[in-house]
CSV table of C-alpha atoms in Angstrom, one decimal:
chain,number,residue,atom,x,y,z
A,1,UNK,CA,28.1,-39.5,14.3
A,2,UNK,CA,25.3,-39.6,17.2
A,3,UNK,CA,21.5,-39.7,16.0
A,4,UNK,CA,21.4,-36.0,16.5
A,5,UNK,CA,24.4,-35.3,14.9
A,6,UNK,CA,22.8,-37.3,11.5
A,7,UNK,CA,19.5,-35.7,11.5
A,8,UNK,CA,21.6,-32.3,11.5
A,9,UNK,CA,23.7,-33.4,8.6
A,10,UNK,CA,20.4,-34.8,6.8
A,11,UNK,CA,18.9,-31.6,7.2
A,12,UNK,CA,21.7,-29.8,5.5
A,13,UNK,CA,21.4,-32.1,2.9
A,14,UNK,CA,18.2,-31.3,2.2
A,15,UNK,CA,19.3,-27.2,1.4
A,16,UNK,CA,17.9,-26.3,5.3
A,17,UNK,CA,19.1,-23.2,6.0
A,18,UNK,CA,16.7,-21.6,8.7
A,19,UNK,CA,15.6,-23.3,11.7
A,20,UNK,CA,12.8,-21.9,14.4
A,21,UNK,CA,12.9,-24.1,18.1
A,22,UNK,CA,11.0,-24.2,21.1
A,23,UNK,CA,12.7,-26.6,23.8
A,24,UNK,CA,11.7,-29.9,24.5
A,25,UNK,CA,13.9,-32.3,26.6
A,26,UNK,CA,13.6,-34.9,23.4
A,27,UNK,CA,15.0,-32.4,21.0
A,28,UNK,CA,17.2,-30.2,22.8
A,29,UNK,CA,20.4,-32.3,22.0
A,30,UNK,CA,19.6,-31.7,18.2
A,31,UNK,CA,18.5,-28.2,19.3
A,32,UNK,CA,22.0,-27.2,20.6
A,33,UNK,CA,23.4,-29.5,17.6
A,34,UNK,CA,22.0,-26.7,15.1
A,35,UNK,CA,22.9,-23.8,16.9
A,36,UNK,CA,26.5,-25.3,17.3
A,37,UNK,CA,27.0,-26.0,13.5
A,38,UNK,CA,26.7,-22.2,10.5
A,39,UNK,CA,25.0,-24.4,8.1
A,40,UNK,CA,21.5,-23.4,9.7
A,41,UNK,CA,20.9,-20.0,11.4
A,42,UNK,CA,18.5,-20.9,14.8
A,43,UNK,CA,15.7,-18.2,15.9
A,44,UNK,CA,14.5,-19.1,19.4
A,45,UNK,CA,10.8,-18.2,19.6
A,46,UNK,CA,8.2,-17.8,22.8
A,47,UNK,CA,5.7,-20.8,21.8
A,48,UNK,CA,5.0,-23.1,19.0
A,49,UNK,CA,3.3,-21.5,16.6
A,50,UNK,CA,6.1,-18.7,16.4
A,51,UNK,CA,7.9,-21.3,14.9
A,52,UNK,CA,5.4,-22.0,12.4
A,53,UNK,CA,5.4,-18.7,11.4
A,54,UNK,CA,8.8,-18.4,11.2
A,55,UNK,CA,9.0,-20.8,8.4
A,56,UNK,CA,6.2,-19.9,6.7
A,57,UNK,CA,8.2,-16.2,5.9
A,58,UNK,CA,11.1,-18.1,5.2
A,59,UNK,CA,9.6,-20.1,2.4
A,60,UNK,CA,8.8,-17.0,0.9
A,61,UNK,CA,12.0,-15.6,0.8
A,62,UNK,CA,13.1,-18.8,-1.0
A,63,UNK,CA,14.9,-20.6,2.3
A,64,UNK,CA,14.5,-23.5,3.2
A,65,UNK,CA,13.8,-24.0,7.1
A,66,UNK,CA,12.5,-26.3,9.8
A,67,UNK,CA,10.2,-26.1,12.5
A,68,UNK,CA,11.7,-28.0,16.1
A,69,UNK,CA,9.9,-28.6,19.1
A,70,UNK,CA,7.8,-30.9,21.4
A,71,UNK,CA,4.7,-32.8,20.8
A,72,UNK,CA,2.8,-30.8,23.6
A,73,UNK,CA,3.3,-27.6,21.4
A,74,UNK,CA,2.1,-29.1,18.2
A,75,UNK,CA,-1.0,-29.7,20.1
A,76,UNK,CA,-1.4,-26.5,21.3
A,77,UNK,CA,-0.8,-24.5,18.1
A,78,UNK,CA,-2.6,-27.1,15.5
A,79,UNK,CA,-5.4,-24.6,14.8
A,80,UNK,CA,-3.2,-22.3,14.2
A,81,UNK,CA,-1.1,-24.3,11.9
A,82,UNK,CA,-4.5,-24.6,10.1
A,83,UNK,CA,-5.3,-21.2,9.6
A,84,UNK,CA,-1.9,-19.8,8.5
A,85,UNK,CA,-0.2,-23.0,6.3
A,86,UNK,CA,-4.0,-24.6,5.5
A,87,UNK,CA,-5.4,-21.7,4.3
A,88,UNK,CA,-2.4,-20.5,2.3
A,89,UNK,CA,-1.1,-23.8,1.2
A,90,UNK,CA,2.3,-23.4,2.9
A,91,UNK,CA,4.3,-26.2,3.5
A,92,UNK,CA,6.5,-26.4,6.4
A,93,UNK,CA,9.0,-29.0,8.1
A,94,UNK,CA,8.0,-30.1,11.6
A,95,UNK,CA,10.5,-31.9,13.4
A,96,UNK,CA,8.6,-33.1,16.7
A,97,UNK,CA,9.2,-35.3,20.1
A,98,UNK,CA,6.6,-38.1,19.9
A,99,UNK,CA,6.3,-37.5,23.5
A,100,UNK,CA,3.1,-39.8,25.4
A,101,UNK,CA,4.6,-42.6,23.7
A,102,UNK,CA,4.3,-46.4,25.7
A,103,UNK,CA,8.1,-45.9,26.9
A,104,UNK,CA,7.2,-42.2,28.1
A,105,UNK,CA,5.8,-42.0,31.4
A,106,UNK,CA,5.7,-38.6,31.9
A,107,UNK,CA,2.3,-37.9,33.2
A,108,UNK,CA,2.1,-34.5,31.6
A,109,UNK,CA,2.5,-36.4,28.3
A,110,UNK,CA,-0.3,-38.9,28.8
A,111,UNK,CA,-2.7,-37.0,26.8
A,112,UNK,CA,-0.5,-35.7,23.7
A,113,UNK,CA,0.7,-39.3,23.6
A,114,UNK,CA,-3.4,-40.2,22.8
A,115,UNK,CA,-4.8,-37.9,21.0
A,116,UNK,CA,-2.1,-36.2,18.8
A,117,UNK,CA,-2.3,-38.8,16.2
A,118,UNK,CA,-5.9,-38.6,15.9
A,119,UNK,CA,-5.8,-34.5,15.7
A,120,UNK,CA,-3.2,-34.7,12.9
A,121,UNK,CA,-5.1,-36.9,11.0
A,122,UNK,CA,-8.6,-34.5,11.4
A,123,UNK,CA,-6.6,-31.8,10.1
A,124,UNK,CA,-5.2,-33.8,7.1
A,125,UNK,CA,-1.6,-33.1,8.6
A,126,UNK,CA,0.8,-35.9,7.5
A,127,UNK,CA,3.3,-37.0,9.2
A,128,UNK,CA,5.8,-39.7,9.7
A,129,UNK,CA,7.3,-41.7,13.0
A,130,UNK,CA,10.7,-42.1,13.0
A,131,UNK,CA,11.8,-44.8,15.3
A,132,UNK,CA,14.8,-46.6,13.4
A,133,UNK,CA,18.4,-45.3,12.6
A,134,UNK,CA,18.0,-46.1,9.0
A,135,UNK,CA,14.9,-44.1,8.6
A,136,UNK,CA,17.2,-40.8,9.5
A,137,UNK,CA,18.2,-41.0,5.7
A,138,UNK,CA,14.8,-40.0,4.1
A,139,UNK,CA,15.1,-36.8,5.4
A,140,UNK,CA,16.0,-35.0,2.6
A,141,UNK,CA,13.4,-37.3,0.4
A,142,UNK,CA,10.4,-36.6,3.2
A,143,UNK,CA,11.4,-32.6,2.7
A,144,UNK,CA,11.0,-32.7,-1.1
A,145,UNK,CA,7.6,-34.4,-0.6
A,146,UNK,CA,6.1,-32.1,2.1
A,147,UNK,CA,6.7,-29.4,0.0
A,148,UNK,CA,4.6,-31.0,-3.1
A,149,UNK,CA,1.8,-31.8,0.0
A,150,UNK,CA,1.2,-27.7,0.4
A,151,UNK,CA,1.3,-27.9,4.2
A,152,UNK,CA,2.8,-28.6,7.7
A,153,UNK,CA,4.4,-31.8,7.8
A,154,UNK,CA,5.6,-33.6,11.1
A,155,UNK,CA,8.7,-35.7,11.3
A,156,UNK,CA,8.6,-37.5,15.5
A,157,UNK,CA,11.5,-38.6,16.7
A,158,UNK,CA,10.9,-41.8,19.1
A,159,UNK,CA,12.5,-42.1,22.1
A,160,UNK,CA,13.8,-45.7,21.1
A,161,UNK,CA,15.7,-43.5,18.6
A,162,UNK,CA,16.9,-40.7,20.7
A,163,UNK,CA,18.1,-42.7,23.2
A,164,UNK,CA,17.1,-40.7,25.8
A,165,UNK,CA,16.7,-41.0,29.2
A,166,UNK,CA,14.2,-37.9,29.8
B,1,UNK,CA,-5.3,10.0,12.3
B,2,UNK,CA,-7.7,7.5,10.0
B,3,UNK,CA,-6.0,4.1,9.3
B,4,UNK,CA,-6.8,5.2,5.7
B,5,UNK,CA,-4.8,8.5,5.4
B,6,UNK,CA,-2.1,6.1,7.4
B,7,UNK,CA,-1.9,3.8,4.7
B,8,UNK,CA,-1.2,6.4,2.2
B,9,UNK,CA,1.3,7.9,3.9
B,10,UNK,CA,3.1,4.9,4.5
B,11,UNK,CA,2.8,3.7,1.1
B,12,UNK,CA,4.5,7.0,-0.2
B,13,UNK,CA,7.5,5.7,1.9
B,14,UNK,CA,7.5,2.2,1.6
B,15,UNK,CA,10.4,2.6,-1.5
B,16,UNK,CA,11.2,-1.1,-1.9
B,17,UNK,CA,10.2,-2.8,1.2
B,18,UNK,CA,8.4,-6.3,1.0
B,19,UNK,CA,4.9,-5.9,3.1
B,20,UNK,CA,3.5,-8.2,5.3
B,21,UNK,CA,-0.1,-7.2,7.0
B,22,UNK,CA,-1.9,-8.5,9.6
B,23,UNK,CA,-5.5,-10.2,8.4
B,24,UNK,CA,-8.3,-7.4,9.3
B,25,UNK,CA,-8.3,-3.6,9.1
B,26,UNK,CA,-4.4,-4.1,8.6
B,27,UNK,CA,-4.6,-5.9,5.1
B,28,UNK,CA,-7.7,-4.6,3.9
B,29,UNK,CA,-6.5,-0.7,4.3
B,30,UNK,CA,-3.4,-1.3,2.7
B,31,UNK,CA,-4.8,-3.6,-0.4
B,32,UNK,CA,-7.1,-0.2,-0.7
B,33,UNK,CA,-4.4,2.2,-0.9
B,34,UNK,CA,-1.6,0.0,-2.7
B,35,UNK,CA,-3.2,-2.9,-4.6
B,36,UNK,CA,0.0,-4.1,-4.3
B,37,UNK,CA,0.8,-7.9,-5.5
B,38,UNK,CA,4.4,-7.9,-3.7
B,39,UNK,CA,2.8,-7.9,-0.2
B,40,UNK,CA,1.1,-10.7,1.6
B,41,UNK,CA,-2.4,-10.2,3.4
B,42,UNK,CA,-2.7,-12.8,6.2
B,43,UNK,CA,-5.9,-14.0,5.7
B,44,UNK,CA,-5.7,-16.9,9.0
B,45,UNK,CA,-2.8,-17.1,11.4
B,46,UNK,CA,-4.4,-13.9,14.0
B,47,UNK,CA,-1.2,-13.1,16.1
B,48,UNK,CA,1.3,-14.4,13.5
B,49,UNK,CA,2.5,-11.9,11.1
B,50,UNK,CA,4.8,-10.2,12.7
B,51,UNK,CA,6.6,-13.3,13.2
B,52,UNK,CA,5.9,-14.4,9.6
B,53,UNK,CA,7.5,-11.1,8.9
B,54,UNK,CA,10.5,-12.1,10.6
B,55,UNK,CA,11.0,-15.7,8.6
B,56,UNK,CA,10.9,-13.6,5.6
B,57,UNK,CA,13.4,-10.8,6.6
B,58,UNK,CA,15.9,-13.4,8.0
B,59,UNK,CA,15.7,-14.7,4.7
B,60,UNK,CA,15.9,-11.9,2.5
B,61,UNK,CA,18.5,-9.9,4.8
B,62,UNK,CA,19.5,-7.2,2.0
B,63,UNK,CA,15.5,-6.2,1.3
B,64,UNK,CA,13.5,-4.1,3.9
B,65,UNK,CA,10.6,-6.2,5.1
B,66,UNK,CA,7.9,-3.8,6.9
B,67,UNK,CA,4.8,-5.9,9.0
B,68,UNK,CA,1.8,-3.4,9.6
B,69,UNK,CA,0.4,-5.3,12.2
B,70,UNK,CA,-2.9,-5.2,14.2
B,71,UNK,CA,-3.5,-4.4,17.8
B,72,UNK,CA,-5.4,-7.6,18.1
B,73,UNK,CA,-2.8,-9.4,16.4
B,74,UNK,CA,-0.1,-8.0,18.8
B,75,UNK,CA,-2.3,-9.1,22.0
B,76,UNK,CA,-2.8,-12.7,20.7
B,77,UNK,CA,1.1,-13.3,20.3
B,78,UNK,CA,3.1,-10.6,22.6
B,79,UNK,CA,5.6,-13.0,22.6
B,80,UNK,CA,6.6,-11.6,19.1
B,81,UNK,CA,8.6,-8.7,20.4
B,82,UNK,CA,10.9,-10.7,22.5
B,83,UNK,CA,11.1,-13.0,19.2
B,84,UNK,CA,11.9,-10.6,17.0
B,85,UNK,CA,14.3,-8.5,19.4
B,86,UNK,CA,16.1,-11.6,20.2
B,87,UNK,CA,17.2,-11.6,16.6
B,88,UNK,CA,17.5,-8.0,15.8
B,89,UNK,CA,17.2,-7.8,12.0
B,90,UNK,CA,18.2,-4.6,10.6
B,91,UNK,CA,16.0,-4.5,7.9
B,92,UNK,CA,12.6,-5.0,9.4
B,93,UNK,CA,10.2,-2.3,10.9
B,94,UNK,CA,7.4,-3.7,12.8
B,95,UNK,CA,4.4,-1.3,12.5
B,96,UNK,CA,1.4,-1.6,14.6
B,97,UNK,CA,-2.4,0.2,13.8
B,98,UNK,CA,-3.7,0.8,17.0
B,99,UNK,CA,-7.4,1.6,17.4
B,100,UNK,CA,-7.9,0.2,20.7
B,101,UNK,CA,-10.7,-1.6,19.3
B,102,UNK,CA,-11.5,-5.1,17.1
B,103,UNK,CA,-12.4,-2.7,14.3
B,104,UNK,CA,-13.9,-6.1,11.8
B,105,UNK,CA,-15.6,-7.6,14.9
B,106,UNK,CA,-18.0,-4.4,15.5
B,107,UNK,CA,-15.4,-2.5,17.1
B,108,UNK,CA,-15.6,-4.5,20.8
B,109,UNK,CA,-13.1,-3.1,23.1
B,110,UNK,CA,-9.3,-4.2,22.8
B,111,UNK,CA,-8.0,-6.1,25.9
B,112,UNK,CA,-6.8,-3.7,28.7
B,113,UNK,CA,-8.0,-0.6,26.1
B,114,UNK,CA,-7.2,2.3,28.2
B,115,UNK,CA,-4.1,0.9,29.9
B,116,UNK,CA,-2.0,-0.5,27.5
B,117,UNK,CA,1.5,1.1,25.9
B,118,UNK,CA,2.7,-0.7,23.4
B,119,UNK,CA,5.6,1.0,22.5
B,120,UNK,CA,7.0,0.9,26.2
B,121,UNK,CA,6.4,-3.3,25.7
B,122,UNK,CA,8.5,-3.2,22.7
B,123,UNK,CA,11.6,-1.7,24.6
B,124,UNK,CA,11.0,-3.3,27.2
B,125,UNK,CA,11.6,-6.4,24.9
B,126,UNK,CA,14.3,-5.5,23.9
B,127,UNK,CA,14.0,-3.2,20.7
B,128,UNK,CA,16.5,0.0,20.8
B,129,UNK,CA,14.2,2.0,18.9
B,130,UNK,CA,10.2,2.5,19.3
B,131,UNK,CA,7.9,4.9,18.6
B,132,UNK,CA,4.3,5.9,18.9
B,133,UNK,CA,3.2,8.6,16.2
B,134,UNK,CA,-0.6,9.5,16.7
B,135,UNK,CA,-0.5,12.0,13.4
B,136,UNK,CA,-0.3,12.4,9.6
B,137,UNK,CA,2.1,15.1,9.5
B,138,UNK,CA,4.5,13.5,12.4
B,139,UNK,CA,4.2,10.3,10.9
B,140,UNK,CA,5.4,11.6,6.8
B,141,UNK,CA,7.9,13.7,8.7
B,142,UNK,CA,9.5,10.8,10.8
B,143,UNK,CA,9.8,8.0,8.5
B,144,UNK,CA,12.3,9.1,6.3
B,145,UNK,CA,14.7,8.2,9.8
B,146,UNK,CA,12.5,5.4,10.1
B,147,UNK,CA,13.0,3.9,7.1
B,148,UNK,CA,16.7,5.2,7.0
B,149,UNK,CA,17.2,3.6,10.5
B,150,UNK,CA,18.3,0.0,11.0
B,151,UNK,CA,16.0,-2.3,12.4
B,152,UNK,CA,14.3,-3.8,14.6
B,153,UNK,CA,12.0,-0.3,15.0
B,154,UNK,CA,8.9,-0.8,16.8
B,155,UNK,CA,6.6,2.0,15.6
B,156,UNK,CA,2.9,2.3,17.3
B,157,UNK,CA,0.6,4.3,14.9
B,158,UNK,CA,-2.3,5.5,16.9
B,159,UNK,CA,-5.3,5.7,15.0
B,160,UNK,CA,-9.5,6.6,15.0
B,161,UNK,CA,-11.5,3.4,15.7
B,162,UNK,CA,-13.7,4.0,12.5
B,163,UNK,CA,-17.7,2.6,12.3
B,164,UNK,CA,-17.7,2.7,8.2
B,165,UNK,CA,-15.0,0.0,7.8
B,166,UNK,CA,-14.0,-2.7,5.1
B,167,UNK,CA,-16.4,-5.2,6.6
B,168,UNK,CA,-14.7,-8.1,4.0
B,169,UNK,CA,-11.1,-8.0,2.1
B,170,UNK,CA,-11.0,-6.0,-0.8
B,171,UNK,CA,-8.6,-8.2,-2.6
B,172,UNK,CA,-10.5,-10.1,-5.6
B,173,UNK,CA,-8.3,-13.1,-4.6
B,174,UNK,CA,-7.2,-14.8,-1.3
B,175,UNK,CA,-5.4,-18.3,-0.2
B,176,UNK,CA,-4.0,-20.4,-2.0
B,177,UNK,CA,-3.8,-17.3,-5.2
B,178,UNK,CA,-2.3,-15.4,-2.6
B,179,UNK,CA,0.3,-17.6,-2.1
B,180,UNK,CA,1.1,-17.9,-5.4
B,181,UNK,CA,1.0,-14.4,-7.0
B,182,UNK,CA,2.9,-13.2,-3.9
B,183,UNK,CA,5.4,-16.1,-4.3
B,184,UNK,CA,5.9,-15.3,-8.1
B,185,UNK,CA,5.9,-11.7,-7.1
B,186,UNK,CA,8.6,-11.8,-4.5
B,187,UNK,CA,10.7,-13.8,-7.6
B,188,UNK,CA,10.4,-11.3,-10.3
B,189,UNK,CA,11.3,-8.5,-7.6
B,190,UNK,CA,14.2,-10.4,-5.9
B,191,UNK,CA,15.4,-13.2,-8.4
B,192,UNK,CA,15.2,-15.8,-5.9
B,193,UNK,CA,13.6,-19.2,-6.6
B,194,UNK,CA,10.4,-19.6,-4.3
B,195,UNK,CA,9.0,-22.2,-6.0
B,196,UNK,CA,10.9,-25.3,-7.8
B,197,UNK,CA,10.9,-26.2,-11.4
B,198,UNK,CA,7.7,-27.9,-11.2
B,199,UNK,CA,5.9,-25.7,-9.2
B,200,UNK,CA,5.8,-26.3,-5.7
């Protein structure tokens, strides 16, 4: 099994049954890996915070889901991540590129790759690097304890652990 | 047509359908009319409940979900109909109030007020079947079809931009409570499990 291929079988794991993606050259491998498996139905959305919203329905209906995409598009849509999940207490599963990273010199990413941390932690968003192989297994662990934290939750996947060449 | 009289209309067809509404005029109309527990009033997220909507019907595929969305909220995230569309789920019916104006904001002009047809953005999204309906007695007529119909159905509800309007939500509760008594509401009427065995 690839990295992408475990993540996908760690989310299952965890009872994931609903994903919502945005593209992202870091995450499209595990993109495609989701829409290839029927253990997790995929909804492509228009931007970021479509996703968010996505999952916050689904958690309604009882199912649980996850939110994929790139680390510019968490910028973008943190407010709104705040007014939606924050003010409602709704918890939902980010799975996010840690693109701007020191391997990642894409100058596009430059300023995500400063400031995201800082933004998540102003919001109170936690969140949790994932930059070894090993670390894939705390998946289903990580999704249990986002839901007892009553709000977004980000997952990043490094590029060390990707393997990517993007 | 006032969004009022709208509501009541569309509450005496709402049979068993699972309500989402926008945060403004939306949710405040329909708490008015309905009070009902089993529907969730956006309170944040402007732009987002249609697509909210959409998370919950894909999840509860066998119950009609209905979003009575906002103008405003439809401009912030057009991207929603080509979301939505892309999906098709038969048992939603996306509902728009259109006032042409930011009726909780002192009624300032919607974006493009004159020139806009939203209906003719949801086909062109890709939604089979869209409406607009700018009267009571068209509107209790047509949604027996409406609600018969599979969805997606797009259906633009044109009503009076109103000066005497809920200036706050109605609701004695918001948040957090909403999440919960929605959450325990959508148990008791479904018998899913929203929340686990301790809770959360």
């Amino acid at each position: 099994m690839d990295v992408n291929d475990r993540i996908h079988a760690q989310l299952v794991k965890a009872g994931v049954k609903l994903a919502a993606s945005l593209p992202d050259d870091w995450v499209n491998t595990l993109i495609r890996r989701v829409e290839r498996g029927n253990e997790i139905r995929h909804v492509r959305v228009g931007r970021e915070a479509e996703t968010i919203a996505i999952c916050a329905g689904a958690f309604f209906g009882g199912v649980r889901s996850v939110a994929i995409f790139g680390n510019t598009g968490l910028l973008t849509c943190t407010g709104e991540m705040a007014t939606l999940c924050l003010r409602h207490m709704i918890p939902v599963f980010c799975i996010v590129s840690g693109r701007g990273s020191i391997d990642d010199h894409k100058v596009y990413q430059e300023v995500q790759g400063r400031r995201t941390i800082p933004l998540l932690q102003a919001y109170d968003y936690p969140y949790k690097i994932v930059d070894k192989d090993e670390e894939i297994d705390d998946i289903p662990n990580a999704y249990e304890w986002h839901r007892l934290q009553k709000r977004p939750f980000i997952l990043f996947l490094t590029k060390k652990l990707l393997g990517t060449k993007a | 047509m006032k969004a009022n009289e709208c509501m009541k209309v569309l509450a005496k067809h709402r049979g068993d359908a699972v309500v989402v509404c926008a945060l403004g005029m939306a949710a405040n109309e329909w708490w008015a009319v309905t009070r009902s527990e089993d529907s969730f009033y956006m309170h944040g997220g402007m732009g987002l409940a249609s697509t909210f909507a959409l998370g919950l019907a894909l999840a509860i595929p066998e119950t009609p979900v209905w979003v009575i969305n906002s103008d405003g909220g439809l401009c912030m995230n057009t991207g929603t109909l080509l979301t939505e569309a892309g999906q098709q789920p038969r048992n939603m019916k996306h509902f728009v109030v259109d006032n042409q104006c930011y009726q909780t904001v002192e009624n300032m002009p919607m974006v493009n007020q004159d020139g806009a047809d939203y209906t003719m953005m949801a086909r062109g999204a890709g939604f089979q079947r869209a409406v607009t309906i700018d009267n009571l007695d068209e509107l209790d007529r047509k949604l027996p079809e409406i609600v018969a119909a599979p969805g997606p159905y797009f259906i633009r509800l044109r009503i009076e931009a109103e000066t005497d309007y809920q200036r706050a939500p109605p609701a004695n509760y918001e948040g957090p409570e909403m999440k919960y008594r929605f959450g325990r509401a959508m148990e008791k009427k479904l018998g899913i499990k929203v929340f686990g065995p301790r809770g959360f």
